Coordinates of C-alpha atoms in Angstrom, one line a residue:
M3 CA -139.9 -8.2 132.8
A4 CA -137.5 -11.1 133.1
E5 CA -137.7 -13.5 136.1
A6 CA -135.3 -15.8 137.9
P7 CA -136.5 -18.2 140.7
D8 CA -136.7 -15.5 143.4
K9 CA -135.7 -12.5 141.4
H10 CA -137.7 -10.2 139.2
Y11 CA -136.2 -7.6 136.8
L12 CA -137.7 -4.5 135.1
C13 CA -135.6 -2.7 132.6
V14 CA -136.5 0.7 131.3
M15 CA -134.7 1.9 128.2
A16 CA -134.1 5.6 128.8
S17 CA -131.3 8.0 127.8
D18 CA -129.7 10.4 130.3
S19 CA -130.9 13.4 128.4
P20 CA -132.9 16.3 129.7
D21 CA -135.4 15.7 126.9
Q22 CA -136.0 12.0 128.0
N23 CA -139.5 11.6 129.5
L24 CA -139.0 9.5 132.6
T25 CA -142.4 10.5 134.0
Q26 CA -144.1 8.0 131.7
Y27 CA -142.3 5.2 133.6
F28 CA -142.9 6.4 137.2
S29 CA -146.1 4.4 137.6
L30 CA -144.6 1.2 136.2
C31 CA -141.5 1.6 138.3
N32 CA -143.4 2.5 141.5
D33 CA -145.7 -0.5 141.1
F34 CA -142.6 -2.8 140.6
I35 CA -140.8 -1.4 143.6
H36 CA -143.9 -1.4 145.7
A37 CA -144.7 -5.1 144.9
A38 CA -141.2 -6.1 145.8
R39 CA -141.3 -4.2 149.1
L40 CA -144.7 -5.7 150.0
R41 CA -143.1 -9.2 149.5
E42 CA -140.4 -7.9 151.9
G43 CA -137.9 -8.2 149.0
N44 CA -134.8 -6.3 148.1
V45 CA -134.8 -3.6 145.5
L46 CA -131.8 -2.4 143.5
I47 CA -132.4 0.6 141.1
H48 CA -129.4 1.4 138.9
C49 CA -128.2 3.0 135.7
L50 CA -124.8 3.5 134.1
A51 CA -123.4 6.1 136.6
G52 CA -126.0 5.9 139.4
M53 CA -126.4 9.7 139.3
S54 CA -129.4 10.7 137.2
R55 CA -131.9 8.2 135.8
S56 CA -131.9 5.7 138.7
V57 CA -131.8 8.6 141.2
T58 CA -134.9 10.2 139.4
V59 CA -136.8 6.9 139.6
T60 CA -135.9 6.5 143.3
V61 CA -136.8 10.0 144.2
A62 CA -140.2 9.6 142.4
Y63 CA -140.8 6.4 144.4
I64 CA -139.8 8.0 147.7
M65 CA -142.2 10.9 147.0
S66 CA -144.9 8.4 146.3
V67 CA -144.6 6.6 149.6
T68 CA -143.9 9.6 151.8
N69 CA -144.9 13.2 152.2
L70 CA -141.5 14.4 151.0
N71 CA -141.2 16.9 148.2
W72 CA -138.7 16.2 145.4
K73 CA -135.9 18.2 147.0
E74 CA -136.4 16.4 150.4
A75 CA -136.5 13.0 148.7
L76 CA -133.4 13.8 146.8
K77 CA -131.6 14.6 150.1
V78 CA -132.6 11.2 151.3
V79 CA -131.0 9.6 148.3
R80 CA -127.9 11.8 148.6
A81 CA -127.5 10.6 152.2
G82 CA -126.8 7.2 150.8
R83 CA -125.4 8.2 147.4
A84 CA -123.5 11.5 147.5
V85 CA -123.1 11.7 143.7
A86 CA -126.9 11.6 143.1
N87 CA -127.6 14.5 140.7
P88 CA -130.6 14.2 138.3
N89 CA -130.1 16.3 135.1
L90 CA -132.1 19.5 134.8
G91 CA -134.8 17.9 132.7
F92 CA -135.3 15.1 135.2
Q93 CA -135.5 17.7 138.0
K94 CA -138.2 19.5 136.2
Q95 CA -140.1 16.2 135.8
L96 CA -139.8 15.6 139.5
Q97 CA -141.2 19.1 140.2
D98 CA -144.1 18.3 137.8
F99 CA -144.6 14.9 139.4
E100 CA -144.7 16.6 142.9
A101 CA -147.6 18.7 141.7
T102 CA -149.6 15.8 140.3
R103 CA -148.6 12.8 142.5
L104 CA -151.4 13.1 145.0
V105 CA -154.0 12.7 142.2
K106 CA -152.3 9.9 140.2
F107 CA -149.5 8.1 142.0
L108 CA -149.6 8.3 145.8
I109 CA -149.2 4.9 147.4
T110 CA -149.9 4.4 151.1
L111 CA -148.1 1.5 152.7
N112 CA -145.9 0.4 155.6
L113 CA -142.4 -0.3 154.4
P114 CA -140.3 -3.1 155.8
A115 CA -137.3 -2.1 157.8
S116 CA -134.0 -2.5 155.9
D117 CA -132.0 -0.4 153.5
A118 CA -128.7 0.2 151.8
E119 CA -127.4 1.5 148.4
N120 CA -125.4 -0.6 146.0
G121 CA -123.9 0.6 142.7
Q122 CA -123.2 -1.9 139.9
P123 CA -121.8 -1.5 136.4
Q124 CA -124.2 -1.2 133.5
T125 CA -124.3 -0.3 129.9
Q126 CA -125.2 3.1 128.7
G127 CA -128.8 3.8 128.0
E128 CA -130.3 1.4 130.6
T129 CA -132.0 2.0 133.9
S130 CA -132.9 -1.2 135.6
I131 CA -134.6 -2.3 138.8
S132 CA -134.2 -5.7 140.3
S133 CA -135.8 -7.2 143.3
S134 CA -135.0 -10.3 145.4
T135 CA -135.9 -11.7 148.8
K136 CA -132.3 -11.6 150.1
Q137 CA -132.0 -9.0 152.9
S138 CA -129.3 -6.7 154.2
Q139 CA -129.6 -3.9 156.8
H140 CA -128.7 -0.3 156.7
Q141 CA -130.9 2.8 157.4
T142 CA -130.7 6.0 155.4
A143 CA -132.7 8.9 156.8
N144 CA -136.3 7.8 157.3
F145 CA -136.7 6.0 154.0
R146 CA -135.6 2.4 153.8
I147 CA -133.9 1.1 150.8
R148 CA -132.8 -2.5 150.3
K149 CA -129.6 -3.9 148.9
T150 CA -129.0 -6.8 146.5
T151 CA -125.6 -8.0 145.1
E152 CA -126.9 -9.6 142.0
V153 CA -127.6 -7.6 138.8
Q154 CA -128.7 -8.8 135.4
R155 CA -127.9 -6.6 132.4
F156 CA -130.5 -6.2 129.7

């Protein structure tokens, strides 16, 4: 994890392949996102196209902090990012995560009120999450996502 004065970065090297195991990173990513949100910071989750890897990580987090199943959580993401479309392998991993999340990953918290979606360019093969304390406001469904305009490539 790289750090700037008020920014923290987590980069997960993962391919956009149905065979890629993203589940192994859900706990790490959830903890990172959760910590930023507890600090009332912004969180940006992104990948090359913003369609599959970053969406899968985001859906897993939403599932962890709400009672939504993976399809409902994906609808929340699609409300802010219409092109959200995890590949079939990632969809299967989200289904499996749904079956096990209550035992291993469920996080109970009160989320700060602010959200938006922001796509940024990135190199292929990377899924990154960044957080910051800068705030912007926009509400998508009942889940709140934050927006940051600064991205660091890894």
